[in-house]
Structures are given as structure tokens and as C-alpha cells.
Tab-separated table of C-alpha atoms and ligand atoms in Angstrom:
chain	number	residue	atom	x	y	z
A	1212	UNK	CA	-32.180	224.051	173.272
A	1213	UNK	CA	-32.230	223.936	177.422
A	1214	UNK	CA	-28.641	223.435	178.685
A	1215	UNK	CA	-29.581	220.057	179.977
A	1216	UNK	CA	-31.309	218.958	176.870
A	1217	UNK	CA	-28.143	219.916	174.918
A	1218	UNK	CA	-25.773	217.960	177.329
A	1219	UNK	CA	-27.546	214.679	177.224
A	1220	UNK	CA	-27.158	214.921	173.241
A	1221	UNK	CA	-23.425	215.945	173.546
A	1222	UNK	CA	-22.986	213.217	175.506
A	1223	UNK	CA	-24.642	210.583	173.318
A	1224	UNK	CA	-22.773	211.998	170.103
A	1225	UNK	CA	-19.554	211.563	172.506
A	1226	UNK	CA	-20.804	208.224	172.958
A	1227	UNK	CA	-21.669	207.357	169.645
A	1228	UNK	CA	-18.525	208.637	168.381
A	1229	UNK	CA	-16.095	206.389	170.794
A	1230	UNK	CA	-18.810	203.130	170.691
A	1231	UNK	CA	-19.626	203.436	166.814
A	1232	UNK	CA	-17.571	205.578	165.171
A	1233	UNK	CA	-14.300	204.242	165.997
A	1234	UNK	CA	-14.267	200.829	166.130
A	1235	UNK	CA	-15.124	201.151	162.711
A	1236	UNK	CA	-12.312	203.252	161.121
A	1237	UNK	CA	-10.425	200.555	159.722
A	1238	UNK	CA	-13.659	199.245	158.197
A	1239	UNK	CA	-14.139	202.777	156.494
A	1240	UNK	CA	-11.035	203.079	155.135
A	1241	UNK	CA	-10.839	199.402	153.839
A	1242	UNK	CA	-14.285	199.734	152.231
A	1243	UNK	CA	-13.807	203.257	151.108
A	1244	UNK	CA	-17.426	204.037	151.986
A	1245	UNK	CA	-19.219	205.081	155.216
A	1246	UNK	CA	-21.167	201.951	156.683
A	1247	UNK	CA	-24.966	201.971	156.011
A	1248	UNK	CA	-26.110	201.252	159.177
A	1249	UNK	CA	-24.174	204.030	160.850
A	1250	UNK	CA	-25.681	206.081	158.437
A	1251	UNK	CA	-29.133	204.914	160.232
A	1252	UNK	CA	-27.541	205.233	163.356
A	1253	UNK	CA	-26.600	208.954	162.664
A	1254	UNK	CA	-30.197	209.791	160.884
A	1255	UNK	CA	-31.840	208.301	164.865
A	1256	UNK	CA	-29.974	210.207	166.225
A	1257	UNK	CA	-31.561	213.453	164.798
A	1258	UNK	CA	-27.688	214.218	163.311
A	1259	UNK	CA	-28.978	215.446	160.092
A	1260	UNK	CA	-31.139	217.875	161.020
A	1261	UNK	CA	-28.699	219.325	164.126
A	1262	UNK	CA	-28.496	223.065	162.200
A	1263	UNK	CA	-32.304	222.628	160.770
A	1264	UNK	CA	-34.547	224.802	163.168
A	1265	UNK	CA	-37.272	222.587	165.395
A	1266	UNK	CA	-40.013	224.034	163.863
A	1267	UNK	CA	-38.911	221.989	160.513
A	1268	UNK	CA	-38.245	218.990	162.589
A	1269	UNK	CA	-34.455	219.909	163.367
A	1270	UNK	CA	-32.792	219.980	166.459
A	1271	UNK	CA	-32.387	224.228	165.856
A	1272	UNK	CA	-28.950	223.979	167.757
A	1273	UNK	CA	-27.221	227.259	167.819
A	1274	UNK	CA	-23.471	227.784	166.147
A	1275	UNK	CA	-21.948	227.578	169.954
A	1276	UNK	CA	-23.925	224.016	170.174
A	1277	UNK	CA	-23.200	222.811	166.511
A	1278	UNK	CA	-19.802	223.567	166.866
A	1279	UNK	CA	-19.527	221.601	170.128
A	1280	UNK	CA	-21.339	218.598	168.810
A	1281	UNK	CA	-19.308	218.614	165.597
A	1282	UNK	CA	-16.305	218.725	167.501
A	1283	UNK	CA	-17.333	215.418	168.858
A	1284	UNK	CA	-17.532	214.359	165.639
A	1285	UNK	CA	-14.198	215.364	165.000
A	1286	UNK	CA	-12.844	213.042	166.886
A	1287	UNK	CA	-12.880	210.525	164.607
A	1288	UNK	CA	-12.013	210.100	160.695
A	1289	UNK	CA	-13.633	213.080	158.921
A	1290	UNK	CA	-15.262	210.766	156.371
A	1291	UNK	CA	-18.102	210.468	159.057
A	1292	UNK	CA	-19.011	213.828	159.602
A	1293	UNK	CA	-18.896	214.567	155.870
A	1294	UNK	CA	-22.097	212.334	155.580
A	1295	UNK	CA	-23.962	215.136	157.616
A	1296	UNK	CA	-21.763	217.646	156.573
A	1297	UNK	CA	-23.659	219.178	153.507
A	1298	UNK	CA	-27.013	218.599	155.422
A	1299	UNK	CA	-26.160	220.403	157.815
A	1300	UNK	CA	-24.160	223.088	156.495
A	1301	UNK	CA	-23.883	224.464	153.016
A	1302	UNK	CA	-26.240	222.638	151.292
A	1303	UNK	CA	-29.486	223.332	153.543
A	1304	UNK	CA	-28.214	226.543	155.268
A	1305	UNK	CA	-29.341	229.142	152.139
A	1306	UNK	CA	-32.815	227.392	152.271
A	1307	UNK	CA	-32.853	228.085	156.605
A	1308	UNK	CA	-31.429	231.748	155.936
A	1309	UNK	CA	-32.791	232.904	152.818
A	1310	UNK	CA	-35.504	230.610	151.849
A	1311	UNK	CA	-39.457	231.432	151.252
A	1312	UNK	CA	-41.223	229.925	153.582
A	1313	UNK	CA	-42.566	227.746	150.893
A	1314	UNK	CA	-39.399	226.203	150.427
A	1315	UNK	CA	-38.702	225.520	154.203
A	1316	UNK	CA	-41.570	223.340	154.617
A	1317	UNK	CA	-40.885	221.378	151.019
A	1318	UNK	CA	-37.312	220.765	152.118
A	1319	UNK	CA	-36.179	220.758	155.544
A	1320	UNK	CA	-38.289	218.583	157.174
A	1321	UNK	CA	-37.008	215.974	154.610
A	1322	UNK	CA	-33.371	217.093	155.113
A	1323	UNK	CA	-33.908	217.243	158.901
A	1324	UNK	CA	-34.848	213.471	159.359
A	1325	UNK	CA	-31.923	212.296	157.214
A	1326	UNK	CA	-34.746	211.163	154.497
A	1327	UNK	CA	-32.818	213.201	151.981
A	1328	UNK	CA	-29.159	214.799	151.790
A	1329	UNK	CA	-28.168	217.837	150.684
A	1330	UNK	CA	-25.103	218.930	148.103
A	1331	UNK	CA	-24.019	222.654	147.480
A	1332	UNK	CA	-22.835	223.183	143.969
A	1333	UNK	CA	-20.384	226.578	144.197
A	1334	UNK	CA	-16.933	225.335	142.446
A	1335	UNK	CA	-16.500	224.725	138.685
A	1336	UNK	CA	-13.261	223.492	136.678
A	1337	UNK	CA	-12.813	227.403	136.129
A	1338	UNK	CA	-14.235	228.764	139.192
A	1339	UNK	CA	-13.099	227.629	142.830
A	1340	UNK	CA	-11.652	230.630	144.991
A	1341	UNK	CA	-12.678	233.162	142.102
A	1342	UNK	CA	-16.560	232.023	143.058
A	1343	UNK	CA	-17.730	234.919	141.447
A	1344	UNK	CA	-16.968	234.215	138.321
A	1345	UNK	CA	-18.786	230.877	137.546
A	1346	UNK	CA	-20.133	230.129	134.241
A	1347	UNK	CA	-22.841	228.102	134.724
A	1348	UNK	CA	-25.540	229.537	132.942
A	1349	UNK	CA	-29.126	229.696	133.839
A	1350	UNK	CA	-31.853	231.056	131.240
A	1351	UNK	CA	-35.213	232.137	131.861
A	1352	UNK	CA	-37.513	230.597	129.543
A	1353	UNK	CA	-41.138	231.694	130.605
A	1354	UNK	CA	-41.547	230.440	134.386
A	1355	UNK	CA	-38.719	228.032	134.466
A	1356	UNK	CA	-34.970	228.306	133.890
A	1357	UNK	CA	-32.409	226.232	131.874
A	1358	UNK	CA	-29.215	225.730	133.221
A	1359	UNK	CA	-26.477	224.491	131.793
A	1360	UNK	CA	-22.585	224.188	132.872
A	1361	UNK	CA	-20.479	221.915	135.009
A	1362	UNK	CA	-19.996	221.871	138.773
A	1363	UNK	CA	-16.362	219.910	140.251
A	1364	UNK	CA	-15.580	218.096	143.459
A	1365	UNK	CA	-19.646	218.085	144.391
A	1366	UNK	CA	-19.805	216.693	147.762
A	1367	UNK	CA	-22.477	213.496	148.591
A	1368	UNK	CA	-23.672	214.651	145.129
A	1369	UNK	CA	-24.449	211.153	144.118
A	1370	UNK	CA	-26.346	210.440	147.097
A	1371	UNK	CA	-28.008	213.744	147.636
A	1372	UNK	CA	-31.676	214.061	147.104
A	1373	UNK	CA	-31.555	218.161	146.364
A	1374	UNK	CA	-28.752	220.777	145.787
A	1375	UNK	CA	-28.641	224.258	145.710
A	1376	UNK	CA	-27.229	225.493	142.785
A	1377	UNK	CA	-25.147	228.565	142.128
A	1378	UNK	CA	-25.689	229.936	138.703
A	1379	UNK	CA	-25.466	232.606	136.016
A	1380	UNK	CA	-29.192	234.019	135.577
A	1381	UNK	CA	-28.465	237.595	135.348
A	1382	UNK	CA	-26.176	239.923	132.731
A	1383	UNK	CA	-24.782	241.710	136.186
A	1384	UNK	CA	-21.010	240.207	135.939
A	1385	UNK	CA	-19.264	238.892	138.910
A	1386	UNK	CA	-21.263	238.278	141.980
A	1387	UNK	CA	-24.491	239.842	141.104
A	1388	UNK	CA	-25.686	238.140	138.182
A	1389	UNK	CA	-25.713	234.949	140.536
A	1390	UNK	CA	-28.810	233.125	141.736
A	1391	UNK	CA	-29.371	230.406	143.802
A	1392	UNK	CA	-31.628	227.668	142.878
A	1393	UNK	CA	-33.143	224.331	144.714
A	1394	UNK	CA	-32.769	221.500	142.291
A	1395	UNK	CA	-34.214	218.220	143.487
A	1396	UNK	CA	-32.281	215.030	142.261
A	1397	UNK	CA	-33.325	213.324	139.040
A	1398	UNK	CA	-34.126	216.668	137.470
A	1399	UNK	CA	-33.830	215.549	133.409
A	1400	UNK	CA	-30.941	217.094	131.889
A	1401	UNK	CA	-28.689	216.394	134.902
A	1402	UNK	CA	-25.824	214.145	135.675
A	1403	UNK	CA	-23.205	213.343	137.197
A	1404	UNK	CA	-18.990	212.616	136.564
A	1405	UNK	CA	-17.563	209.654	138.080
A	1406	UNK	CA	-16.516	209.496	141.766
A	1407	UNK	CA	-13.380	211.839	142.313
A	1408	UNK	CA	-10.169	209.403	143.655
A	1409	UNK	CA	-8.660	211.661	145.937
A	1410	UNK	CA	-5.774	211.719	148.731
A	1411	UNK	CA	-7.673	210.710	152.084
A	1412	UNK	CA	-10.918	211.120	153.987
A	1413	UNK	CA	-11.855	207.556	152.612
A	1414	UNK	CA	-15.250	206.720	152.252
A	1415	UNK	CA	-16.497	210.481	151.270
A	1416	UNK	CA	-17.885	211.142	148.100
A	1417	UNK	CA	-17.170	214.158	145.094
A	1418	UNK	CA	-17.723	214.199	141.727
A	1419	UNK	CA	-18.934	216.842	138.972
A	1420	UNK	CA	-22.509	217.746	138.504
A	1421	UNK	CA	-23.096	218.165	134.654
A	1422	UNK	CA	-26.267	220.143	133.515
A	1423	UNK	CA	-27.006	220.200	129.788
A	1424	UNK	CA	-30.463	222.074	129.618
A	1425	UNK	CA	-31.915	221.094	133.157
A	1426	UNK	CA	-34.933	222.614	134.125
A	1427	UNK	CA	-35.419	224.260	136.948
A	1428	UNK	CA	-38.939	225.949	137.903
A	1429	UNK	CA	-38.322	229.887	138.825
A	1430	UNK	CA	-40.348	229.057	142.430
A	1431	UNK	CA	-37.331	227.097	143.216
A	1432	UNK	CA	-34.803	230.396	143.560
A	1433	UNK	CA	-33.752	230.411	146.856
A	1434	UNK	CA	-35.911	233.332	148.270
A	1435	UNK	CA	-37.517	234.060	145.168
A	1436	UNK	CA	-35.721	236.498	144.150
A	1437	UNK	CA	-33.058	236.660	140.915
A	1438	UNK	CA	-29.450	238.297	141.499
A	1439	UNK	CA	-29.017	237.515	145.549
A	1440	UNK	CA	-27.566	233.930	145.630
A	1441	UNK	CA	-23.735	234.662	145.832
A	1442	UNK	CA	-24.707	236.736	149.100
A	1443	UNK	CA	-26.481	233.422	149.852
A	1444	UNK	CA	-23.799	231.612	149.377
A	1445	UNK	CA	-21.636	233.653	151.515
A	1446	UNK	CA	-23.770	233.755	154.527
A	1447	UNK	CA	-24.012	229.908	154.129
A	1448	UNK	CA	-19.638	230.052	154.146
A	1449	UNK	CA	-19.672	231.991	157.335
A	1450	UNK	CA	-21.671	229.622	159.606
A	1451	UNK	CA	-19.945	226.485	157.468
A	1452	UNK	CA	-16.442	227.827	158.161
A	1453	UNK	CA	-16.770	228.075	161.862
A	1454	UNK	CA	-18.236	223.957	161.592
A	1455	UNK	CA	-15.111	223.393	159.946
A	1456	UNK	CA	-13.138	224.920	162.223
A	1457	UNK	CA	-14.497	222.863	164.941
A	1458	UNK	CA	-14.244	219.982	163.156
A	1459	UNK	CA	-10.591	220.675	162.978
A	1460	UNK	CA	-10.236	221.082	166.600
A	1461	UNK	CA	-11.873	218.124	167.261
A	1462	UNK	CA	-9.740	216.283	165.480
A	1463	UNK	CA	-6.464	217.961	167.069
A	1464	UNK	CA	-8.139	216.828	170.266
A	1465	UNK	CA	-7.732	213.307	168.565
A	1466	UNK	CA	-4.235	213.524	167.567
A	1467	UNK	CA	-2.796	214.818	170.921
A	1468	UNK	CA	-4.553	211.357	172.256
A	1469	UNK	CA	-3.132	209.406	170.046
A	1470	UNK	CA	0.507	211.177	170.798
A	1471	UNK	CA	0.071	210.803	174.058
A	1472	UNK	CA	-0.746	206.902	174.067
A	1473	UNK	CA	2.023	205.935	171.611
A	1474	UNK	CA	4.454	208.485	173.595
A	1475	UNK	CA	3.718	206.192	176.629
A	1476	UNK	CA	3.785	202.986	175.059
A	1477	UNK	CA	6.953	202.887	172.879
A	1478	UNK	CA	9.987	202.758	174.358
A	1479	UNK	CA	13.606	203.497	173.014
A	1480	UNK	CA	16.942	203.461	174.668
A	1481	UNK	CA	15.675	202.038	178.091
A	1482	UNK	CA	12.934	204.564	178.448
A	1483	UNK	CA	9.684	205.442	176.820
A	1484	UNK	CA	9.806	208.428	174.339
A	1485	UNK	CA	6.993	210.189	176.522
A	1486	UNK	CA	10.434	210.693	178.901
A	1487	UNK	CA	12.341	212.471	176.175
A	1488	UNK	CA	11.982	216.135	176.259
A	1489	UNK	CA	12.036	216.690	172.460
A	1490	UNK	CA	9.087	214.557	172.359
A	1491	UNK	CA	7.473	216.246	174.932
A	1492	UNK	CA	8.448	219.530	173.007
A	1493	UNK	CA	5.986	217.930	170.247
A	1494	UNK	CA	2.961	217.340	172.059
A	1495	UNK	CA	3.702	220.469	174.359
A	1496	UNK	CA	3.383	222.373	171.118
A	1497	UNK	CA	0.392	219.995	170.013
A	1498	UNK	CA	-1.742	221.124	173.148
A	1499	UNK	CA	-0.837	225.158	172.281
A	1500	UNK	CA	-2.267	224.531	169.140
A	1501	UNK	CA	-5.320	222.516	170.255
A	1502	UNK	CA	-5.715	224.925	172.910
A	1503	UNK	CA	-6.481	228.132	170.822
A	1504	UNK	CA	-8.252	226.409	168.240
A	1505	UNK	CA	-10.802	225.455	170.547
A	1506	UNK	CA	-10.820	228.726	172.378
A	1507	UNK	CA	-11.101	230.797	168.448
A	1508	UNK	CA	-13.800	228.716	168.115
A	1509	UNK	CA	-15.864	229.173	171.058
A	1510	UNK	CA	-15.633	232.659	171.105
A	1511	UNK	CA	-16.147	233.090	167.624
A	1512	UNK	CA	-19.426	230.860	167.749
A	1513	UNK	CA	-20.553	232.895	170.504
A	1514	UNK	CA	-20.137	236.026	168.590
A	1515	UNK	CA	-21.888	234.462	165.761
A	1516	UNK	CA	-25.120	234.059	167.781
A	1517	UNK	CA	-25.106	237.428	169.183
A	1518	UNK	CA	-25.759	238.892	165.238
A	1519	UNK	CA	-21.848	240.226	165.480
A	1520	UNK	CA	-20.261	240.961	162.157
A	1521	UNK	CA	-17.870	238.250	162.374
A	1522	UNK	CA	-16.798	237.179	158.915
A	1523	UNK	CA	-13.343	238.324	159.281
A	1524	UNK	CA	-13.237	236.230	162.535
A	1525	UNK	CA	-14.342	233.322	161.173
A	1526	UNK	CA	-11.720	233.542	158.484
A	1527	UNK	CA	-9.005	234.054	161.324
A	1528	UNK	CA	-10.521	230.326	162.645
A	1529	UNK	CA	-11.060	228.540	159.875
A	1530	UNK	CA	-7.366	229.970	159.109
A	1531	UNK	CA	-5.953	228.834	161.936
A	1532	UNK	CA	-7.586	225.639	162.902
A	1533	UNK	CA	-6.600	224.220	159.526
A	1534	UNK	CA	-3.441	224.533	159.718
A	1535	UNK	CA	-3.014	223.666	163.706
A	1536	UNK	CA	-4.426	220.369	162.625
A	1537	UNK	CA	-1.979	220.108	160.203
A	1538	UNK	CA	0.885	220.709	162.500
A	1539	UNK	CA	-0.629	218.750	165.432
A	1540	UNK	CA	-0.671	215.615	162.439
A	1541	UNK	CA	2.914	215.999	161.317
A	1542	UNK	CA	3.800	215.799	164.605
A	1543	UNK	CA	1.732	213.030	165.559
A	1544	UNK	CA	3.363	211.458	162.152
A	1545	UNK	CA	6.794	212.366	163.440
A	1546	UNK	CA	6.099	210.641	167.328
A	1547	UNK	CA	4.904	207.918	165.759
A	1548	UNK	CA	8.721	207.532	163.686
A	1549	UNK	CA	8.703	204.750	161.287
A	1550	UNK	CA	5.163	203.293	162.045
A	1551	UNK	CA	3.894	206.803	161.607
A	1552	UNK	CA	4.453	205.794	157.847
A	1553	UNK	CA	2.815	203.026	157.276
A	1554	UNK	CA	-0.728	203.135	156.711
A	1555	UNK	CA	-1.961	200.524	159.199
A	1556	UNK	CA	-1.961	203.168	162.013
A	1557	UNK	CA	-4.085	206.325	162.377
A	1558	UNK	CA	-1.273	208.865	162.503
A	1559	UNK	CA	-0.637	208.850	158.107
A	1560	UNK	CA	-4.606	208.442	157.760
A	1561	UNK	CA	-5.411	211.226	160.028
A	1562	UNK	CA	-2.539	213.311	158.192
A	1563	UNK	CA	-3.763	212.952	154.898
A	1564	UNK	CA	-7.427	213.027	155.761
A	1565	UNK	CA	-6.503	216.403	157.377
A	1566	UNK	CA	-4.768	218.264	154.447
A	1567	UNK	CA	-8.705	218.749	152.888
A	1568	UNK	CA	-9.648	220.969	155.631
A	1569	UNK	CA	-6.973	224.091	154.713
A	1570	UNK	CA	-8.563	224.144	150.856
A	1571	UNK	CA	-11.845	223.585	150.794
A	1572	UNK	CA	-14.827	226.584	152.154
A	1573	UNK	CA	-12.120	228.824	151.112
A	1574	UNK	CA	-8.327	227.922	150.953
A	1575	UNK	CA	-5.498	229.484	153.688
A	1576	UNK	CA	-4.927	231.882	151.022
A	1577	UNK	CA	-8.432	233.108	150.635
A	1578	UNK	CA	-9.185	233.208	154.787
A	1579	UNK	CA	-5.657	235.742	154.470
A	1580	UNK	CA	-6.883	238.154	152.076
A	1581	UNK	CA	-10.248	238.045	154.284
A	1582	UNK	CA	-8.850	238.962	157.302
A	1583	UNK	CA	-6.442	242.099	155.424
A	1584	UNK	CA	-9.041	243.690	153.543
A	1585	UNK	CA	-11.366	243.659	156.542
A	1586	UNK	CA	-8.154	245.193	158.235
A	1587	UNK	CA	-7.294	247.068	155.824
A	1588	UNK	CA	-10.535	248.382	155.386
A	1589	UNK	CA	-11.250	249.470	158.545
A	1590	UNK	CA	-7.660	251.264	158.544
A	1591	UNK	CA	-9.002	253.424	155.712
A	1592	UNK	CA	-8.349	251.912	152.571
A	1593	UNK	CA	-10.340	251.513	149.607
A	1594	UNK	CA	-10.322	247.738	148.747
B	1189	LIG	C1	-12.763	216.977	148.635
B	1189	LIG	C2	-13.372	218.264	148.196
B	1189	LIG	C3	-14.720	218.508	148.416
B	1189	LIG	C4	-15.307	219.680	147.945
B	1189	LIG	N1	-16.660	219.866	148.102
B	1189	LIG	C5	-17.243	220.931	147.501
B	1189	LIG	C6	-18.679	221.073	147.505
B	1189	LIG	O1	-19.406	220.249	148.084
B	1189	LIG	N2	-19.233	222.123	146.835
B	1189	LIG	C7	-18.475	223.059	146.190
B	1189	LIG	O2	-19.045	223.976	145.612
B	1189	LIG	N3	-17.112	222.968	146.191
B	1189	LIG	C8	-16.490	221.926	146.816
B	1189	LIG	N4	-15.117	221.807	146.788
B	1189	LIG	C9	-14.343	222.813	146.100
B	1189	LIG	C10	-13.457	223.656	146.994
B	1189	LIG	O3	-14.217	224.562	147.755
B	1189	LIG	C11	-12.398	224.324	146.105
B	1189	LIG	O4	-11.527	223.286	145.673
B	1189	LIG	C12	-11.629	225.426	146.810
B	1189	LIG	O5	-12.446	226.534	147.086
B	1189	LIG	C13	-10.425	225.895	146.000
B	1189	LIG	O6	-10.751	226.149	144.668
B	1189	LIG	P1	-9.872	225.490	143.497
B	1189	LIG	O7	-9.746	224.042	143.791
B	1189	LIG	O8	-10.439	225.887	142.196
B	1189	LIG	O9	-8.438	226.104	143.669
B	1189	LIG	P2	-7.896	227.572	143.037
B	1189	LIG	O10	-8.918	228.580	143.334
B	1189	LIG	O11	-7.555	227.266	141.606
B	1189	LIG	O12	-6.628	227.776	143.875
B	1189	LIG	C14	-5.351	227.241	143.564
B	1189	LIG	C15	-4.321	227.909	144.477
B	1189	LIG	O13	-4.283	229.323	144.196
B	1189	LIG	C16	-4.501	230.028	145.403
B	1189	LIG	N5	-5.223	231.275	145.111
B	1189	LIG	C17	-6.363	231.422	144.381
B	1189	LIG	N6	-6.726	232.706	144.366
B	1189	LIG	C18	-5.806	233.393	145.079
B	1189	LIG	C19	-5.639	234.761	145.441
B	1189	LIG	N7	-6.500	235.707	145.062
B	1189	LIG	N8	-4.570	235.098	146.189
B	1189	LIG	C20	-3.688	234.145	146.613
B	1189	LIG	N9	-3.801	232.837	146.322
B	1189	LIG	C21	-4.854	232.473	145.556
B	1189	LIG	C22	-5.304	229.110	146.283
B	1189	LIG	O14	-5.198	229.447	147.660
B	1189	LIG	C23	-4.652	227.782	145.964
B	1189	LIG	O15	-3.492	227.647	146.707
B	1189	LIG	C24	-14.518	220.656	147.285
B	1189	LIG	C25	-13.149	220.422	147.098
B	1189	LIG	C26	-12.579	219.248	147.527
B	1189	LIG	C27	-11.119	219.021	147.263
């Protein structure tokens, strides 16, 4: 996209987000559920299809531009972006990178206008970080497949219109007996659990996907070929990670405004706090952390679209973005003193809605033992 193209639409998310978006947080989190018309609002707005290349009726935006546009987003309570969020990322990204170009034009055009949403189906109740070893089987029964198996904490599941599936199809153990599959919605011998209650991001939904004998035609594996879907699903983590990470920035962004506007507001012993050093220690610290989050990310981005090898980067973001955002929300918490507590102001929302982003696409944990054995690796060792 042309830089001036791209600027205007930064500028109307910005827009969007600080017209639309936030006036209607409290209504979000009251009504647990994202407001329908916004949901229009974000599908006009070409939102859903920002990742989806133009020639499938996308905006095509590179990583540098998604992850400026979804910082934007980030701005406000996450529950927002996670209506676009498997659209844009995991669940249409295997179909961009590895899909036939059969299954381009059936599905992203679709997914690109917001018509239909997209769910990714990885984690299982016995398989979250350990992807590899999911148990979801898929059986090849002439030119279709059966699957069968459960799928946990399915994101827009119930309100997706296709998913791609990760599942056994192959006697290979671990990764390569994997293979991704498009499954539309409404496929017989699928269903779903009930909505997950869970600590924050109100108004985003997960639940399990149950398949008991589901068929699924073999033209529907994700490039067509058996065996390659956990490297799918890995290549979609990479470019989903570094949305995340911007995400999380974007929403440190957020907090340090909100420090900064109660710090000048509320005053104790004579002053306001802003005047007190140890608060200013808080959102001095704050800023550091806002500060190299964004900076990871926009060099990280950048190296993304240049065809780098940057999967051990990304985990280095994702790693520490997460947990800045964390820190930059306990202190906002902690600024905010009592009324940081209660659960009519933004600071304990924005803290719990936070805590999500440094466990799912990968926990802390899993982004460490990344960056190591890339280190470690490279140092020589046999890993
Ligand atoms: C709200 C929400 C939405 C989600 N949406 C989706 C979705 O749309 N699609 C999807 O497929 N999944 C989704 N997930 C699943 C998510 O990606 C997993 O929860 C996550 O990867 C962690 O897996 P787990 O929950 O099984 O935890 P576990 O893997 O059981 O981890 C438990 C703890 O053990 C640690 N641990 C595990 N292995 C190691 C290790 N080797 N070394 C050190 N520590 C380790 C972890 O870091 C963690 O602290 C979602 C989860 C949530 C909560």
C-alpha cells in the first residue's frame, strides 16, 4: 500500500478507535459481548481483511503496516481487536501462506469483507504448548477424511464461518503426522462446548470444538498436501506473534495515558501525585517499557518483510511486550491506589484483560526456550 494510502487508514482506525471504540468500553464489559454495529463498523472499514492480500479483496498490508494499525487497536479493550483477530491472523494466514490457489479464491474473499470469520483450532485439553502432540485424529476414508477429537479455548469459534484445523492424519508422531484442514462451519459431526467464563477481555468468545466423525473432503488440506500443517501452523505463529506484540504495545501506550491523567488529577497531601517522585518513578518506568516494546516491534516487523529468519526475534517481542504490559498495568493499578481496585475504572479491567496476552500464541515460557535453543544452536549445540 502507497505511504499516503496507508496513513489516511491509520488515521481513520485512530479515529475509529477514540470516536467508537471507547466510548463504548463500559458497554462491552457490561454486556459481555462486542456491539453488533461496531462489528459493521469494523467489516466497512475493510478491518477484516487488513492481512488478506488485495488481489482477494484485502487490504494486503504488510507486517510493518498491520502491526501499526493493530497497535491502534490496542488502544482500547482487547475484546475489540479479538473480533478481527482470528481473521486476520491465525485463522486465515495458513490459507494466504500455504493455500492452493483454489482455496484462496473459495475463502478469502469471504474472510476479507468480514462476510465470514475465521477460528484456528491448535490447543486440545492435552495439547497446548506441547502442540505437537495433539490427538485429534483424522482418517482417510477414500477422498474425504474423518476427524474426530476435541479442540479447547477455540477463539470466535461460535461465530466463525470456517476454521483451520490441526489434526492427526499421518502415523509420523509428533509434528509430522499433522495436517491442516479448512473446515467450513456446520460441517455434520461438529460442535461446539459452551462459552468458556474466563478472567477478563469481556465480550470475547472461546469454547471447545468437538468433532465426532466430521467429514472433511481431502481438497480442503491446506495446500493439498498430507504431513505439512504443523509447519503451517508455525509460520501462521510467527506473523501472529509479532500482531500480538503490537497489540500489547498499543495497549501500554493506553495505560501510560491513563497514568498520566489520573497522576494529574488526584491530589494527596496538598499536591497532586503527578508531583511525587515515586509516582513519577512509576510512569518513568512505564514509558521505558512502552518505549522498547514499540521499538522490538518495529524493527522486528521490518525484518519480517525483508524474508529475514526472524522467529527467534519474534519470540524475544512477543516475550517482552507481554510482560511490559503487564508491568505498565500493575503500575497503572498501583497509581490509581484504592480506585485502581474497583472495577468501575479502566486500570483493574485493563490489568486483567492484559494477563491473556503472556499465555496464549505461545506462553513466556515457550517464547524462552525459543530464543535459547536458537542461541544455543547457533553456539554449537545439538538441540
Ligand atoms: C482466551 C484464550 C484464547 C485462546 N484461543 C485459542 C485459539 O483460538 N486457538 C487455539 O488453538 N488455542 C487457543 N488458546 C490456547 C492457548 O494458545 C494455550 O492455552 C497456550 O498455548 C498454553 O497452553 P495450555 O493452556 O495447555 O498450557 P500448558 O501448555 O499446559 O502450560 C502450563 C504451564 O506450563 C508451562 N510449560 C509448558 N511447557 C513447558 C516447557 N517445556 N518448559 C517450561 N514451561 C512449560 C507453560 O508456560 C505454563 O506456564 C487460547 C487460550 C486462551 C486462554
Amino acid at each position: 500500500m502507497d505511504q499516503e494510502t496507508f496513513s489516511a487508514l491509520r488515521e481513520t482506525v485512530r479515529r475509529f478507535v477514540a470516536e467508537r471504540l471507547v466510548p463504548n468500553e463500559d458497554r462491552l464489559e457490561a454486556e459481555d459481548a462486542v456491539p453488533a454495529e461496531i462489528i459493521q463498523e469494523m467489516r466497512e472499514l475493510g478491518l477484516f481483511g487488513l492481512s488478506i492480500p488485495e488481489e482477494y479483496g484485502g487490504l494486503g498490508l504488510n507486517m510493518s503496516e498491520e502491526a501499526e494499525v493493530i497497535y491502534e487497536l490496542g488502544r482500547t479493550a482487547l475484546a475489540y481487536r479479538s473480533v478481527i483477530g482470528t481473521t486476520v491472523g491465525i485463522g486465515s494466514q495458513g490459507i494466504v501462506i500455504d493455500g492452493t490457489e483454489a482455496q484462496k479464491q473459495a475463502w478469502l474473499p469471504r474472510l476479507a469483507s468480514g462476510e465470514i470469520m475465521a477460528s484456528f483450532a491448535l490447543t486440545e485439553p492435552g495439547a497446548g504448548s506441547d502442540a505437537a502432540s495433539i490427538k485429534t485424529k483424522a482418517v482417510k476414508d477414500g477422498d474425504v477424511y474423518r476427524l474426530s477429537g476435541t479442540k479447547r479455548f477455540i477463539t470466535n469459534a461460535p461465530r466463525a464461518g470456517m476454521f483451520t484445523v490441526m489434526a492427526r492424519s499421518e502415523d509420523a508422531p509428533g509434528a509430522a503426522g499433522i495436517t491442516a484442514f479448512i473446515v467450513p462451519a456446520g460441517t455434520k459431526g461438529m460442535s461446539f462446548g459452551k462459552n468458556d467464563k474466563k478472567m477478563g477481555q469481556k465480550g470475547t468468545i472461546t469454547c471447545d470444538v468437538i468433532f465426532d466423525d466430521a467429514v472433511v473432503p481431502a481438497e480442503n488440506i491446506i495446500g493439498g498436501i498430507a504431513g505439512r500443517g504443523f509447519k503451517t501452523a508455525m509460520k501462521v505463529l510467527d506473523r501472529g506473534r509479532i500482531h500480538l506484540s503490537a497489540l500489547a504495545t498499543g495497549m501500554s501506550q493506553r495505560l501510560l495515558e491513563e497514568q498520566l491523567r489520573y497522576a494529574s488529577e488526584r491530589q494527596q497531601f496538598g499536591q497532586k501525585i503527578g508531583e511525587f517522585q515515586l509516582v513519577q518513578a512509576l510512569i518513568a518506568d512505564s514509558r521505558v517499557d512502552g518505549y522498547a516494546s514499540k521499538t522490538m516491534v518495529t524493527d522486528v516487523a521490518r525484518r519480517f518483510d525483508a524474508g529475514e529468519k526472524v522467529s527467534a526475534d519474534v519470540a524475544c517481542t512477543k516475550y517482552f511486550t507481554s510482560e511490559a504490559v503487564g508491568r505498565v498495568a500493575d503500575r497503572t493499578v498501583q497509581i490509581f491506589g484504592g480506585a485502581g481496585y474497583m472495577a468501575e475504572y479502566k486500570a483493574e479491567r485493563f490489568y486483567r484483560d492484559v494477563r491473556l496476552l503472556r499465555i496464549y500464541e505461545g506462553t513466556s515460557q515457550i517464547q524462552q526456550i525459543i530464543i535459547a535453543k536458537a542461541l544455543l544452536r547457533e553456539a554449537g549445540l545439538s538441540l
